XYZ file of C-alpha atoms in Angstrom:
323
model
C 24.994 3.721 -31.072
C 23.546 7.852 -30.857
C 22.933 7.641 -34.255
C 20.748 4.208 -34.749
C 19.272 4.180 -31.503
C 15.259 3.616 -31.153
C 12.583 2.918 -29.272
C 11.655 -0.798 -28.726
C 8.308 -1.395 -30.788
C 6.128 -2.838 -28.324
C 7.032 0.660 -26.271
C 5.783 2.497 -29.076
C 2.699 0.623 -29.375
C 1.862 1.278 -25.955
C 2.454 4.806 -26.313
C 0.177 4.831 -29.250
C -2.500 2.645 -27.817
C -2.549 4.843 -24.425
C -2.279 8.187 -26.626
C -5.345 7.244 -28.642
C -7.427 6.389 -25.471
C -6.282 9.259 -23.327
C -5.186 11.634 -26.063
C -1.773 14.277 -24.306
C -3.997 17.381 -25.727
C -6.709 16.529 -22.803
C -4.449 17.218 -19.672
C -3.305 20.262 -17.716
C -0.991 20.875 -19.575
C -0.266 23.984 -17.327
C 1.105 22.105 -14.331
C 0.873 18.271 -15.694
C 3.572 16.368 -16.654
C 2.125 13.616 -19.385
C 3.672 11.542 -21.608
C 6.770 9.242 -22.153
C 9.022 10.683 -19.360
C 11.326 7.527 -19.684
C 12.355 6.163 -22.529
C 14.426 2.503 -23.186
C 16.370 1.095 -25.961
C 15.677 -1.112 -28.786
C 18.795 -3.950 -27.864
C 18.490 -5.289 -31.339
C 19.595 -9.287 -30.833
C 18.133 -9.567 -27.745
C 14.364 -11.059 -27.455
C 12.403 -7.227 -26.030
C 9.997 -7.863 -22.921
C 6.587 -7.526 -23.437
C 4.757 -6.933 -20.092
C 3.648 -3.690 -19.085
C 3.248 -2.908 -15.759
C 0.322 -0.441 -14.447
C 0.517 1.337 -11.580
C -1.229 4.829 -9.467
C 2.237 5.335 -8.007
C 5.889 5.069 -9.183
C 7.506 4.442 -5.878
C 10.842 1.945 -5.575
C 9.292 -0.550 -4.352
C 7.346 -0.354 -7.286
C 9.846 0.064 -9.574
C 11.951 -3.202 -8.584
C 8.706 -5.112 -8.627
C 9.172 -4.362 -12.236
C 12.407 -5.626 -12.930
C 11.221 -8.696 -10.907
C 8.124 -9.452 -13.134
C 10.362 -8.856 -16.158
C 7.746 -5.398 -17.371
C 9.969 -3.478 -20.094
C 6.991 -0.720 -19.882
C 5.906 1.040 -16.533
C 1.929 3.081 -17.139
C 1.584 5.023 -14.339
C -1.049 7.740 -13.759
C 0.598 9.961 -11.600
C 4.116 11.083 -13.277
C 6.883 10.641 -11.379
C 8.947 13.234 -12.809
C 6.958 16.585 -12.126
C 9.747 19.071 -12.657
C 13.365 19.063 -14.375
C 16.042 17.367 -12.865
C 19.888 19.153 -12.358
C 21.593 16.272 -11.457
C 20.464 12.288 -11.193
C 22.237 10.720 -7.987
C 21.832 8.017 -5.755
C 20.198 10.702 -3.005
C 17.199 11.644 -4.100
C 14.362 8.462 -4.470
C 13.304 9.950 -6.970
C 16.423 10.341 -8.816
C 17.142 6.729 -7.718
C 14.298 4.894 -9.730
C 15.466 6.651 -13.207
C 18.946 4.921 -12.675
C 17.190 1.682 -11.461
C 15.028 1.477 -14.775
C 17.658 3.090 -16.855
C 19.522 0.441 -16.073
C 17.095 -2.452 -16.523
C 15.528 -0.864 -20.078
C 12.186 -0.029 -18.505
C 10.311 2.945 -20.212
C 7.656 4.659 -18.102
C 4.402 6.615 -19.463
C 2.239 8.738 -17.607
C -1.518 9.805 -18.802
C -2.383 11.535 -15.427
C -5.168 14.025 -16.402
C -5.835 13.188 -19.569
C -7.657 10.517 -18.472
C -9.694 12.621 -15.812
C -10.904 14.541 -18.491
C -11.700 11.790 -20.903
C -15.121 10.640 -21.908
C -15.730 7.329 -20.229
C -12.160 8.042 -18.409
C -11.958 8.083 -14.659
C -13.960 10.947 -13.575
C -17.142 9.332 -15.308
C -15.838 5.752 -13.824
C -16.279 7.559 -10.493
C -19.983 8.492 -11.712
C -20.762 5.676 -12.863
C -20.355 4.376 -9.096
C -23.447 6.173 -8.702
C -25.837 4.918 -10.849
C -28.692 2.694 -9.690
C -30.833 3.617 -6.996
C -33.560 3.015 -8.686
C -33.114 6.660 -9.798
C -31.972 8.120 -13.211
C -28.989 10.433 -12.925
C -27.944 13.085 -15.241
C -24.139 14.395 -15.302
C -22.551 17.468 -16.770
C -18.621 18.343 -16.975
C -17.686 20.309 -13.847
C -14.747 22.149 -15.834
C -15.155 21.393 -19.849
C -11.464 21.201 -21.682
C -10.671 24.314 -23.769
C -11.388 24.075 -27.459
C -10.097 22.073 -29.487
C -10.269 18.799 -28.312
C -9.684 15.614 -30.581
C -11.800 14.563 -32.787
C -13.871 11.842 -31.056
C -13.449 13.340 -27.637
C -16.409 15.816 -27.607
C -17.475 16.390 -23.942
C -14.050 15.936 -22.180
C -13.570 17.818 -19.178
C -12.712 17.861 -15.347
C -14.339 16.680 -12.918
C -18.434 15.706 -13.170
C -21.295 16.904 -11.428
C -24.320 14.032 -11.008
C -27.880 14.843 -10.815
C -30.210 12.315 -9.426
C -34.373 12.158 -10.430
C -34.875 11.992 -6.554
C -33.341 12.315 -3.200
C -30.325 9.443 -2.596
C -29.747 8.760 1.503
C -26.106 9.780 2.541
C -25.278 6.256 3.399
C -26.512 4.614 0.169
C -23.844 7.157 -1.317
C -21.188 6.575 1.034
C -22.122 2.427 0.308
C -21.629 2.686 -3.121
C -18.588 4.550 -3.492
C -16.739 2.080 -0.549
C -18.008 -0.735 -2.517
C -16.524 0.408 -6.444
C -13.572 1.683 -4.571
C -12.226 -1.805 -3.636
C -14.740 -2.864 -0.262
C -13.033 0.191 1.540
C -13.723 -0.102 5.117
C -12.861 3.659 6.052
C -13.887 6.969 4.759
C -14.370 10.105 6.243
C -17.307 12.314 5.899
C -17.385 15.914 6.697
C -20.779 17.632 7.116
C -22.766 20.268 8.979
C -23.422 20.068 12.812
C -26.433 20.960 14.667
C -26.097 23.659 16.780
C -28.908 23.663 19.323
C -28.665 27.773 19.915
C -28.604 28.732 15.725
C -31.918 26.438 15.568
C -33.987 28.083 18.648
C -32.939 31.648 18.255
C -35.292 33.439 15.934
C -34.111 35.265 12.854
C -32.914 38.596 13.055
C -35.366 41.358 11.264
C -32.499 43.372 11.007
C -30.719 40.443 8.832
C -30.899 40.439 5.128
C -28.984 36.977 4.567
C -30.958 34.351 4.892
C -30.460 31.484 7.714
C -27.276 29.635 8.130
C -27.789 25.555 7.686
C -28.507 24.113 11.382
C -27.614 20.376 10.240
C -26.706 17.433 7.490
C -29.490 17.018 4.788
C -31.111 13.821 5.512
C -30.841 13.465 1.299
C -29.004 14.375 -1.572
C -30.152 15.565 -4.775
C -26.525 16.296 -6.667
C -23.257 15.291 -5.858
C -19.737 16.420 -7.573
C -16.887 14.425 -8.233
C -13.460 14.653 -8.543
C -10.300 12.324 -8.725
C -6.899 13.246 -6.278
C -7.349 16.327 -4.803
C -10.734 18.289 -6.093
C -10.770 21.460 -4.033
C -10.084 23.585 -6.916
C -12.148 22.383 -9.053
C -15.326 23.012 -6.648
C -15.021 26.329 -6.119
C -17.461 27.278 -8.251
C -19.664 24.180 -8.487
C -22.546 24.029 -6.523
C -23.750 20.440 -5.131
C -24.894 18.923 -2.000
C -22.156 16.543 -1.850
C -18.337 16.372 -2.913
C -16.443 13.365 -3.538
C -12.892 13.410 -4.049
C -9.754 12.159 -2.507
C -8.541 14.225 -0.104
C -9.593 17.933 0.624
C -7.859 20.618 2.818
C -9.424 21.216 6.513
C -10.282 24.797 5.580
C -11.897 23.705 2.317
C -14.030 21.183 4.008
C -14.973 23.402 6.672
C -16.192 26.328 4.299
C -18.360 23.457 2.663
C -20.150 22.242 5.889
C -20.480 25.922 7.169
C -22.513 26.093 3.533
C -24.781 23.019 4.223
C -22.764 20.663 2.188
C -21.401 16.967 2.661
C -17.820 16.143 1.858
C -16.617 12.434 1.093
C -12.845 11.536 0.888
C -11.337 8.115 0.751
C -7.823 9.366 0.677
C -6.156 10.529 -2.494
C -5.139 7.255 -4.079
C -8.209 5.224 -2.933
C -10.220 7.496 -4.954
C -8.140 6.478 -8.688
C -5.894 3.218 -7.796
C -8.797 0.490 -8.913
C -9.615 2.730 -12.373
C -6.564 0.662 -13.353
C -7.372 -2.894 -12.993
C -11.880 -2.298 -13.796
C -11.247 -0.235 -16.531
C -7.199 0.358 -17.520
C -6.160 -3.175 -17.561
C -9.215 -4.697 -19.605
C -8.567 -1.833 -22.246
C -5.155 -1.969 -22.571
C -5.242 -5.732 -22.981
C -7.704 -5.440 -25.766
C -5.771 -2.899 -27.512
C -2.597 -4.994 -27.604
C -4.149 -8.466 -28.375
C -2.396 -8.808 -31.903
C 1.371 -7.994 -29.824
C 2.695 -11.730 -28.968
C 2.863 -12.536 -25.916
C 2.088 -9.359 -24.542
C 0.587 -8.803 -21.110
C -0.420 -6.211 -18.836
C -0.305 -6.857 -15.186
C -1.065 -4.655 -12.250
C 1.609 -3.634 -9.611
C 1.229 -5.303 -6.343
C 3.403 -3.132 -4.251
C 1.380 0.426 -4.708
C -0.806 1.472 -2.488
C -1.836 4.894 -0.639
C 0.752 5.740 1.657
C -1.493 6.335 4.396
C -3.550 3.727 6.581
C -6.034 4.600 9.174
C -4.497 2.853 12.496
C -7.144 1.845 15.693
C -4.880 3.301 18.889
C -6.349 0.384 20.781
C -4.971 -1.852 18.719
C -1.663 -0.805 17.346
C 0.267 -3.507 14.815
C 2.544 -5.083 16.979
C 5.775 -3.862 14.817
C 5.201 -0.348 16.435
C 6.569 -1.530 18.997
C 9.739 -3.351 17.783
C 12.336 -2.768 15.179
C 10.531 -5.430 13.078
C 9.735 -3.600 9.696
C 6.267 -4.605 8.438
């Protein structure tokens, strides 16, 4: 069995249609963990599933929805093996779902940041949000990918930074980025406050630095973007307004002390519906000549967080009802 066994073929087509999309060489390679992490097992005789399965997150849940919907490949943009494993026990959840699709034949590939720093990948789908307006935009690659890249990839990079022709309102950002994000209903926004004594008190002569900002900008003229977590990757960006998915209190706060607005929509918000607008349509074109494949989006991930009302708690808080 060691010696003959393979990879089913519609796994490796999938690997080879996501590799030449999202091509390994773009992503972090320095902490990312891309690629085939789990492999299955041509079985020969018996007739190999052809449903792949895309998903943000690789949770258990996730993972039996699988094995119910009969997927014999998992895509999922975050990896769910980040570091090497010593042992593989029933413990650890982690640990759990490489048994679980070990033992069903599921493979699982992960492109992660090669397609953030893809052309037309899912840093520009988050800057695409932003065109219209009536205003033309411009955008430039926050954090270009070293040299070489593959041929066909020129201008592949981290993160993008959008200019607009003229000032764009706050909310008519905010709007547009709850609306491509899947009709979110809550964001949060961190910006500068007014402080009543900073704006009366004349300037110091003594003082060389110029003013502190006293309050929002009414407009905004640029606006950076970034996928996950983008704190890094704005440290030495300059912009009026940061998008990403989540950002670290102290991070924010060093922004708004500079004048600038931050938008998060929690971490997964901000990449889960790349899959089914752009992911899903391309994989399904790529794979058209494979019989009877499909590719079908998980219904069990979703961002572990939800943003609760205290006045009106979900009634299973209060029993031993799970939801």
């Amino acid at each position: 069995m060691a010696a003959t066994a393979k990879s089913p073929l519609f796994t490796q087509q999938v690997v080879k249609v996501m590799r030449s999309m999202y091509p390994e060489e773009l992503a972090e390679r320095s902490w990312d963990n891309v690629g085939l992490l789990q492999e299955n097992v041509d079985l020969g005789a018996r007739r190999p599933n052809t449903t792949v399965m895309l998903t943000n997150d690789l949770t258990l849940s996730v993972a039996e929805e699988a094995i119910r919907r009969d997927a014999s490949v998992i895509v999922t943009y975050h990896p769910f093996i980040f570091r090497g494993l010593k042992c593989i026990t029933l413990a650890d959840p982690q640990q759990r779902i490489v048994l679980l699709l070990a033992q069903n034949n599921i493979a699982v590939y992960s492109p992660h940041t090669a397609i953030d720093a893809a052309p037309g990948g899912m840093n520009d789908w988050l800057a695409d949000m932003l065109d219209g307006h009536s205003v033309n935009t411009r955008r430039t690659v926050i954090k270009p990918s070293p040299a070489p890249v593959p041929a066909g990839f020129t201008g592949a990079g981290y993160g993008r930074l959008v200019e607009f022709g003229h000032s764009v309102h706050i909310g008519r950002i905010v709007e547009a980025y709850a609306q491509g994000l899947g009709n979110l209903r809550h964001v949060m926004v961190a910006y500068p406050r007014t402080d009543p004594s900073v704006r009366s008190s004349r300037p110091s002569s003594r003082s060389a630095s110029p003013p502190l900002p006293t309050g929002p900008p009414i407009a905004i003229r640029t606006v950076a973007i970034c996928a996950g977590s983008g704190s890094d990757l704005f440290k030495d960006c300059d912009a009026d307004m940061y998008v990403t998915g989540e950002m670290s209190h102290h991070a924010a706060l060093r922004l708004t002390m500079l004048g600038k607005v931050v938008l998060t929509v929690f971490h997964s918000n901000s990449e889960r519906k790349f899959l089914q607008k752009k992911l899903q349509p391309q994989l399904k074109e790529a794979l058209r000549t494979v019989a009877g494949a499909e590719v079908i989006i998980s219904e069990e991930d979703a961002d572990p967080f939800e943003i609760w009302d205290v006045q009106n708690l979900p009634q299973w808080a209060f029993d031993n009802r799970r939801p």
